[in-house]
PDB file of N, CA, C and O in Angstrom:
ATOM      1  N   MET A   4       0.708  -1.217  -0.034  1.00  0.00           N
ATOM      2  CA  MET A   4       0.106  -0.032  -0.149  1.00  0.00           C
ATOM      3  C   MET A   4       0.922   1.263  -0.017  1.00  0.00           C
ATOM      4  O   MET A   4       1.774   1.319   0.646  1.00  0.00           O
ATOM      5  N   TRP A   5       0.474   2.277  -0.728  1.00  0.00           N
ATOM      6  CA  TRP A   5       1.441   3.459  -0.986  1.00  0.00           C
ATOM      7  C   TRP A   5       0.818   4.560  -0.463  1.00  0.00           C
ATOM      8  O   TRP A   5      -0.533   4.692  -0.167  1.00  0.00           O
ATOM      9  N   ASN A   6       1.585   5.272   0.653  1.00  0.00           N
ATOM     10  CA  ASN A   6       1.173   6.445   1.233  1.00  0.00           C
ATOM     11  C   ASN A   6       2.268   7.355   1.437  1.00  0.00           C
ATOM     12  O   ASN A   6       3.406   6.985   1.225  1.00  0.00           O
ATOM     13  N   ILE A   7       2.051   8.696   1.776  1.00  0.00           N
ATOM     14  CA  ILE A   7       3.009   9.669   1.843  1.00  0.00           C
ATOM     15  C   ILE A   7       3.961   9.183   2.901  1.00  0.00           C
ATOM     16  O   ILE A   7       5.314   9.448   2.638  1.00  0.00           O
ATOM     17  N   GLU A   8       3.681   8.788   4.095  1.00  0.00           N
ATOM     18  CA  GLU A   8       4.764   8.424   5.165  1.00  0.00           C
ATOM     19  C   GLU A   8       5.693   7.486   4.726  1.00  0.00           C
ATOM     20  O   GLU A   8       6.774   7.434   4.869  1.00  0.00           O
ATOM     21  N   SER A   9       5.267   6.346   4.118  1.00  0.00           N
ATOM     22  CA  SER A   9       5.910   5.179   3.617  1.00  0.00           C
ATOM     23  C   SER A   9       6.882   5.801   2.548  1.00  0.00           C
ATOM     24  O   SER A   9       8.092   5.390   2.434  1.00  0.00           O
ATOM     25  N   SER A  10       6.353   6.683   1.504  1.00  0.00           N
ATOM     26  CA  SER A  10       7.357   7.229   0.453  1.00  0.00           C
ATOM     27  C   SER A  10       8.394   8.019   1.060  1.00  0.00           C
ATOM     28  O   SER A  10       9.495   8.144   0.853  1.00  0.00           O
ATOM     29  N   LEU A  11       7.848   8.948   2.114  1.00  0.00           N
ATOM     30  CA  LEU A  11       9.036   9.618   2.917  1.00  0.00           C
ATOM     31  C   LEU A  11      10.202   8.766   3.378  1.00  0.00           C
ATOM     32  O   LEU A  11      11.253   9.397   3.411  1.00  0.00           O
ATOM     33  N   LYS A  12       9.591   7.684   4.178  1.00  0.00           N
ATOM     34  CA  LYS A  12      10.583   6.790   4.827  1.00  0.00           C
ATOM     35  C   LYS A  12      11.441   6.217   3.745  1.00  0.00           C
ATOM     36  O   LYS A  12      12.653   6.246   3.796  1.00  0.00           O
ATOM     37  N   ARG A  13      11.054   5.729   2.506  1.00  0.00           N
ATOM     38  CA  ARG A  13      11.791   5.105   1.698  1.00  0.00           C
ATOM     39  C   ARG A  13      12.716   6.080   0.843  1.00  0.00           C
ATOM     40  O   ARG A  13      13.978   5.888   0.834  1.00  0.00           O
ATOM     41  N   THR A  14      12.508   7.383   0.610  1.00  0.00           N
ATOM     42  CA  THR A  14      13.227   8.266   0.382  1.00  0.00           C
ATOM     43  C   THR A  14      14.376   8.817   1.262  1.00  0.00           C
ATOM     44  O   THR A  14      15.373   8.906   0.782  1.00  0.00           O
ATOM     45  N   GLY A  15      13.867   8.827   2.427  1.00  0.00           N
ATOM     46  CA  GLY A  15      14.963   9.178   3.487  1.00  0.00           C
ATOM     47  C   GLY A  15      16.031   7.968   3.689  1.00  0.00           C
ATOM     48  O   GLY A  15      17.287   8.258   3.782  1.00  0.00           O
ATOM     49  N   GLU A  16      15.486   6.789   3.505  1.00  0.00           N
ATOM     50  CA  GLU A  16      16.505   5.582   3.573  1.00  0.00           C
ATOM     51  C   GLU A  16      17.456   5.711   2.379  1.00  0.00           C
ATOM     52  O   GLU A  16      18.530   5.371   2.550  1.00  0.00           O
ATOM     53  N   LYS A  17      16.892   6.017   1.218  1.00  0.00           N
ATOM     54  CA  LYS A  17      17.712   6.055   0.009  1.00  0.00           C
ATOM     55  C   LYS A  17      18.885   7.022   0.133  1.00  0.00           C
ATOM     56  O   LYS A  17      19.934   6.986  -0.350  1.00  0.00           O
ATOM     57  N   ALA A  18      18.513   8.194   0.750  1.00  0.00           N
ATOM     58  CA  ALA A  18      19.312   9.324   0.955  1.00  0.00           C
ATOM     59  C   ALA A  18      20.204   9.103   2.179  1.00  0.00           C
ATOM     60  O   ALA A  18      21.159  10.221   2.318  1.00  0.00           O
ATOM     61  N   GLY A  19      20.163   8.064   2.899  1.00  0.00           N
ATOM     62  CA  GLY A  19      20.982   7.700   3.986  1.00  0.00           C
ATOM     63  C   GLY A  19      20.668   8.527   5.175  1.00  0.00           C
ATOM     64  O   GLY A  19      21.525   8.843   6.100  1.00  0.00           O
ATOM     65  N   CYS A  20      19.404   9.035   5.413  1.00  0.00           N
ATOM     66  CA  CYS A  20      18.990   9.746   6.464  1.00  0.00           C
ATOM     67  C   CYS A  20      18.173   9.016   7.464  1.00  0.00           C
ATOM     68  O   CYS A  20      17.265   8.149   7.119  1.00  0.00           O
ATOM     69  N   ASN A  21      18.586   8.905   8.820  1.00  0.00           N
ATOM     70  CA  ASN A  21      17.965   8.156   9.744  1.00  0.00           C
ATOM     71  C   ASN A  21      16.832   8.715  10.578  1.00  0.00           C
ATOM     72  O   ASN A  21      16.571   8.325  11.542  1.00  0.00           O
ATOM     73  N   VAL A  22      16.585  10.098   9.998  1.00  0.00           N
ATOM     74  CA  VAL A  22      15.646  10.716  10.940  1.00  0.00           C
ATOM     75  C   VAL A  22      14.145  10.455  10.349  1.00  0.00           C
ATOM     76  O   VAL A  22      13.957  10.546   9.240  1.00  0.00           O
ATOM     77  N   HIS A  23      13.151  10.351  11.325  1.00  0.00           N
ATOM     78  CA  HIS A  23      11.747  10.268  10.822  1.00  0.00           C
ATOM     79  C   HIS A  23      11.348  11.516  10.355  1.00  0.00           C
ATOM     80  O   HIS A  23      11.436  12.558  11.033  1.00  0.00           O
ATOM     81  N   VAL A  24      10.788  11.389   9.368  1.00  0.00           N
ATOM     82  CA  VAL A  24      10.130  12.775   8.775  1.00  0.00           C
ATOM     83  C   VAL A  24       8.688  12.468   8.588  1.00  0.00           C
ATOM     84  O   VAL A  24       8.216  11.624   7.700  1.00  0.00           O
ATOM     85  N   SER A  25       7.751  13.133   9.165  1.00  0.00           N
ATOM     86  CA  SER A  25       6.349  13.026   9.066  1.00  0.00           C
ATOM     87  C   SER A  25       5.848  13.723   7.816  1.00  0.00           C
ATOM     88  O   SER A  25       6.527  14.752   7.505  1.00  0.00           O
ATOM     89  N   PRO A  26       4.626  13.484   7.478  1.00  0.00           N
ATOM     90  CA  PRO A  26       4.092  14.113   6.392  1.00  0.00           C
ATOM     91  C   PRO A  26       3.902  15.627   6.776  1.00  0.00           C
ATOM     92  O   PRO A  26       4.130  16.718   6.094  1.00  0.00           O
ATOM     93  N   HIS A  27       3.572  15.980   8.084  1.00  0.00           N
ATOM     94  CA  HIS A  27       3.415  17.264   8.501  1.00  0.00           C
ATOM     95  C   HIS A  27       4.593  18.057   8.496  1.00  0.00           C
ATOM     96  O   HIS A  27       4.771  19.278   8.012  1.00  0.00           O
ATOM     97  N   THR A  28       5.897  17.458   8.910  1.00  0.00           N
ATOM     98  CA  THR A  28       7.168  18.105   8.939  1.00  0.00           C
ATOM     99  C   THR A  28       7.580  18.491   7.360  1.00  0.00           C
ATOM    100  O   THR A  28       8.061  19.682   7.103  1.00  0.00           O
ATOM    101  N   ALA A  29       7.214  17.535   6.578  1.00  0.00           N
ATOM    102  CA  ALA A  29       7.611  17.542   5.044  1.00  0.00           C
ATOM    103  C   ALA A  29       6.731  18.924   4.576  1.00  0.00           C
ATOM    104  O   ALA A  29       7.250  19.748   4.038  1.00  0.00           O
ATOM    105  N   LYS A  30       5.694  18.881   4.847  1.00  0.00           N
ATOM    106  CA  LYS A  30       4.761  20.077   4.424  1.00  0.00           C
ATOM    107  C   LYS A  30       4.998  21.335   4.876  1.00  0.00           C
ATOM    108  O   LYS A  30       5.212  22.322   4.045  1.00  0.00           O
ATOM    109  N   TYR A  31       5.407  21.429   6.113  1.00  0.00           N
ATOM    110  CA  TYR A  31       5.727  22.632   6.659  1.00  0.00           C
ATOM    111  C   TYR A  31       7.331  23.142   6.197  1.00  0.00           C
ATOM    112  O   TYR A  31       7.671  24.321   5.979  1.00  0.00           O
ATOM    113  N   THR A  32       8.132  22.220   6.018  1.00  0.00           N
ATOM    114  CA  THR A  32       9.480  22.580   5.540  1.00  0.00           C
ATOM    115  C   THR A  32       9.268  22.899   4.233  1.00  0.00           C
ATOM    116  O   THR A  32       9.943  24.020   3.841  1.00  0.00           O
ATOM    117  N   PHE A  33       8.654  22.376   3.260  1.00  0.00           N
ATOM    118  CA  PHE A  33       8.375  22.712   1.880  1.00  0.00           C
ATOM    119  C   PHE A  33       7.861  24.119   1.961  1.00  0.00           C
ATOM    120  O   PHE A  33       8.122  25.094   1.119  1.00  0.00           O
ATOM    121  N   ALA A  34       6.668  24.483   2.721  1.00  0.00           N
ATOM    122  CA  ALA A  34       6.165  25.716   2.724  1.00  0.00           C
ATOM    123  C   ALA A  34       7.122  26.732   3.141  1.00  0.00           C
ATOM    124  O   ALA A  34       7.100  27.898   2.747  1.00  0.00           O
ATOM    125  N   ASN A  35       7.828  26.621   4.102  1.00  0.00           N
ATOM    126  CA  ASN A  35       8.830  27.601   4.654  1.00  0.00           C
ATOM    127  C   ASN A  35      10.069  27.811   3.604  1.00  0.00           C
ATOM    128  O   ASN A  35      10.276  28.829   3.400  1.00  0.00           O
ATOM    129  N   ASP A  36      10.421  26.846   2.929  1.00  0.00           N
ATOM    130  CA  ASP A  36      11.365  26.860   1.753  1.00  0.00           C
ATOM    131  C   ASP A  36      10.708  28.051   0.673  1.00  0.00           C
ATOM    132  O   ASP A  36      11.153  28.901   0.177  1.00  0.00           O
ATOM    133  N   LYS A  37       9.594  27.613   0.311  1.00  0.00           N
ATOM    134  CA  LYS A  37       8.814  28.441  -0.565  1.00  0.00           C
ATOM    135  C   LYS A  37       8.554  29.934  -0.263  1.00  0.00           C
ATOM    136  O   LYS A  37       8.755  31.029  -0.917  1.00  0.00           O
ATOM    137  N   LYS A  38       8.325  30.207   1.080  1.00  0.00           N
ATOM    138  CA  LYS A  38       8.254  31.399   1.711  1.00  0.00           C
ATOM    139  C   LYS A  38       9.558  32.013   1.619  1.00  0.00           C
ATOM    140  O   LYS A  38       9.501  33.420   1.148  1.00  0.00           O
ATOM    141  N   GLN A  39      10.663  31.600   1.935  1.00  0.00           N
ATOM    142  CA  GLN A  39      12.016  32.116   1.854  1.00  0.00           C
ATOM    143  C   GLN A  39      12.211  32.491   0.435  1.00  0.00           C
ATOM    144  O   GLN A  39      12.825  33.522   0.108  1.00  0.00           O
ATOM    145  N   VAL A  40      11.940  31.636  -0.595  1.00  0.00           N
ATOM    146  CA  VAL A  40      12.080  31.945  -2.137  1.00  0.00           C
ATOM    147  C   VAL A  40      11.266  33.151  -2.415  1.00  0.00           C
ATOM    148  O   VAL A  40      11.783  34.157  -3.052  1.00  0.00           O
ATOM    149  N   PHE A  41       9.895  33.232  -1.945  1.00  0.00           N
ATOM    150  CA  PHE A  41       9.234  34.534  -2.317  1.00  0.00           C
ATOM    151  C   PHE A  41       9.740  35.627  -1.684  1.00  0.00           C
ATOM    152  O   PHE A  41       9.724  36.735  -2.396  1.00  0.00           O
ATOM    153  N   LEU A  42      10.025  35.678  -0.371  1.00  0.00           N
ATOM    154  CA  LEU A  42      10.580  36.892   0.174  1.00  0.00           C
ATOM    155  C   LEU A  42      11.885  37.348  -0.610  1.00  0.00           C
ATOM    156  O   LEU A  42      12.045  38.703  -0.658  1.00  0.00           O
ATOM    157  N   SER A  43      12.965  36.527  -0.949  1.00  0.00           N
ATOM    158  CA  SER A  43      14.083  36.870  -1.635  1.00  0.00           C
ATOM    159  C   SER A  43      13.657  37.497  -2.923  1.00  0.00           C
ATOM    160  O   SER A  43      14.340  38.569  -3.421  1.00  0.00           O
ATOM    161  N   LEU A  44      12.704  36.909  -3.587  1.00  0.00           N
ATOM    162  CA  LEU A  44      12.251  37.445  -4.817  1.00  0.00           C
ATOM    163  C   LEU A  44      11.473  38.798  -4.616  1.00  0.00           C
ATOM    164  O   LEU A  44      11.835  39.741  -5.380  1.00  0.00           O
ATOM    165  N   LYS A  45      10.632  39.112  -3.702  1.00  0.00           N
ATOM    166  CA  LYS A  45      10.132  40.264  -3.286  1.00  0.00           C
ATOM    167  C   LYS A  45      11.260  41.307  -3.058  1.00  0.00           C
ATOM    168  O   LYS A  45      11.085  42.479  -3.413  1.00  0.00           O
ATOM    169  N   HIS A  46      12.222  40.937  -2.341  1.00  0.00           N
ATOM    170  CA  HIS A  46      13.220  41.941  -2.062  1.00  0.00           C
ATOM    171  C   HIS A  46      14.017  42.316  -3.238  1.00  0.00           C
ATOM    172  O   HIS A  46      14.384  43.500  -3.419  1.00  0.00           O
ATOM    173  N   LEU A  47      14.195  41.350  -4.212  1.00  0.00           N
ATOM    174  CA  LEU A  47      14.983  41.711  -5.504  1.00  0.00           C
ATOM    175  C   LEU A  47      14.126  42.691  -6.349  1.00  0.00           C
ATOM    176  O   LEU A  47      14.606  43.602  -6.762  1.00  0.00           O
ATOM    177  N   ILE A  48      12.724  42.378  -6.469  1.00  0.00           N
ATOM    178  CA  ILE A  48      11.948  43.290  -7.195  1.00  0.00           C
ATOM    179  C   ILE A  48      11.984  44.546  -6.577  1.00  0.00           C
ATOM    180  O   ILE A  48      11.981  45.649  -7.264  1.00  0.00           O
ATOM    181  N   THR A  49      11.901  44.605  -5.251  1.00  0.00           N
ATOM    182  CA  THR A  49      11.776  46.023  -4.595  1.00  0.00           C
ATOM    183  C   THR A  49      13.068  46.685  -4.872  1.00  0.00           C
ATOM    184  O   THR A  49      13.025  48.052  -5.181  1.00  0.00           O
ATOM    185  N   SER A  50      14.106  46.139  -4.718  1.00  0.00           N
ATOM    186  CA  SER A  50      15.403  46.773  -4.742  1.00  0.00           C
ATOM    187  C   SER A  50      15.650  47.283  -6.408  1.00  0.00           C
ATOM    188  O   SER A  50      16.076  48.332  -6.721  1.00  0.00           O
ATOM    189  N   THR A  51      15.231  46.441  -7.380  1.00  0.00           N
ATOM    190  CA  THR A  51      15.281  46.842  -8.864  1.00  0.00           C
ATOM    191  C   THR A  51      14.324  47.992  -9.001  1.00  0.00           C
ATOM    192  O   THR A  51      14.852  48.996  -9.752  1.00  0.00           O
ATOM    193  N   GLU A  52      13.244  47.909  -8.459  1.00  0.00           N
ATOM    194  CA  GLU A  52      12.367  49.005  -8.567  1.00  0.00           C
ATOM    195  C   GLU A  52      12.828  50.574  -7.998  1.00  0.00           C
ATOM    196  O   GLU A  52      12.835  51.544  -8.524  1.00  0.00           O
ATOM    197  N   GLN A  53      13.501  50.322  -6.900  1.00  0.00           N
ATOM    198  CA  GLN A  53      14.194  51.515  -6.305  1.00  0.00           C
ATOM    199  C   GLN A  53      15.379  52.035  -7.107  1.00  0.00           C
ATOM    200  O   GLN A  53      15.536  53.213  -7.368  1.00  0.00           O
ATOM    201  N   ILE A  54      15.966  50.977  -7.677  1.00  0.00           N
ATOM    202  CA  ILE A  54      17.130  51.464  -8.613  1.00  0.00           C
ATOM    203  C   ILE A  54      16.760  52.144  -9.883  1.00  0.00           C
ATOM    204  O   ILE A  54      17.214  53.110 -10.327  1.00  0.00           O
ATOM    205  N   MET A  55      15.740  51.551 -10.488  1.00  0.00           N
ATOM    206  CA  MET A  55      15.129  52.087 -11.651  1.00  0.00           C
ATOM    207  C   MET A  55      14.515  53.479 -11.455  1.00  0.00           C
ATOM    208  O   MET A  55      14.722  54.475 -12.259  1.00  0.00           O
ATOM    209  N   SER A  56      13.920  53.638 -10.167  1.00  0.00           N
ATOM    210  CA  SER A  56      13.453  55.026  -9.870  1.00  0.00           C
ATOM    211  C   SER A  56      14.375  55.966  -9.714  1.00  0.00           C
ATOM    212  O   SER A  56      14.228  57.073 -10.245  1.00  0.00           O
ATOM    213  N   ALA A  57      15.556  55.551  -9.037  1.00  0.00           N
ATOM    214  CA  ALA A  57      16.593  56.595  -8.824  1.00  0.00           C
ATOM    215  C   ALA A  57      17.241  56.929 -10.161  1.00  0.00           C
ATOM    216  O   ALA A  57      17.546  58.219 -10.283  1.00  0.00           O
ATOM    217  N   SER A  58      17.357  55.883 -11.035  1.00  0.00           N
ATOM    218  CA  SER A  58      17.843  56.189 -12.515  1.00  0.00           C
ATOM    219  C   SER A  58      17.148  57.257 -13.164  1.00  0.00           C
ATOM    220  O   SER A  58      17.558  58.076 -13.811  1.00  0.00           O
ATOM    221  N   MET A  59      15.734  56.964 -13.281  1.00  0.00           N
ATOM    222  CA  MET A  59      14.930  57.815 -13.929  1.00  0.00           C
ATOM    223  C   MET A  59      14.976  59.277 -13.336  1.00  0.00           C
ATOM    224  O   MET A  59      14.908  60.229 -14.035  1.00  0.00           O
ATOM    225  N   SER A  60      15.108  59.381 -11.897  1.00  0.00           N
ATOM    226  CA  SER A  60      15.094  60.738 -11.414  1.00  0.00           C
ATOM    227  C   SER A  60      16.411  61.423 -11.860  1.00  0.00           C
ATOM    228  O   SER A  60      16.444  62.570 -11.946  1.00  0.00           O
ATOM    229  N   PHE A  61      17.509  60.685 -11.844  1.00  0.00           N
ATOM    230  CA  PHE A  61      18.804  61.178 -12.276  1.00  0.00           C
ATOM    231  C   PHE A  61      18.763  61.632 -13.808  1.00  0.00           C
ATOM    232  O   PHE A  61      19.399  62.633 -14.211  1.00  0.00           O
ATOM    233  N   LEU A  62      18.078  60.939 -14.495  1.00  0.00           N
ATOM    234  CA  LEU A  62      18.087  61.130 -15.894  1.00  0.00           C
ATOM    235  C   LEU A  62      17.193  62.378 -16.401  1.00  0.00           C
ATOM    236  O   LEU A  62      17.290  62.895 -17.397  1.00  0.00           O
ATOM    237  N   SER A  63      16.389  62.569 -15.392  1.00  0.00           N
ATOM    238  CA  SER A  63      15.261  63.684 -15.732  1.00  0.00           C
ATOM    239  C   SER A  63      15.967  65.059 -15.446  1.00  0.00           C
ATOM    240  O   SER A  63      16.666  65.463 -14.858  1.00  0.00           O
TER     241      SER A  63
END
């Protein structure tokens, strides 16, 4: 029978990881990683907008 927990266990064993990873832990780890990527992207966009704004002011 296939389920998330057994899949996580097999994947961890293949990776040489002896730590139990529950579906709950995997879900929140994935969500946290996505949140960090989003925040980094948001910072990059904000910085780029600020540079563009300053450049436009300088050129005007």
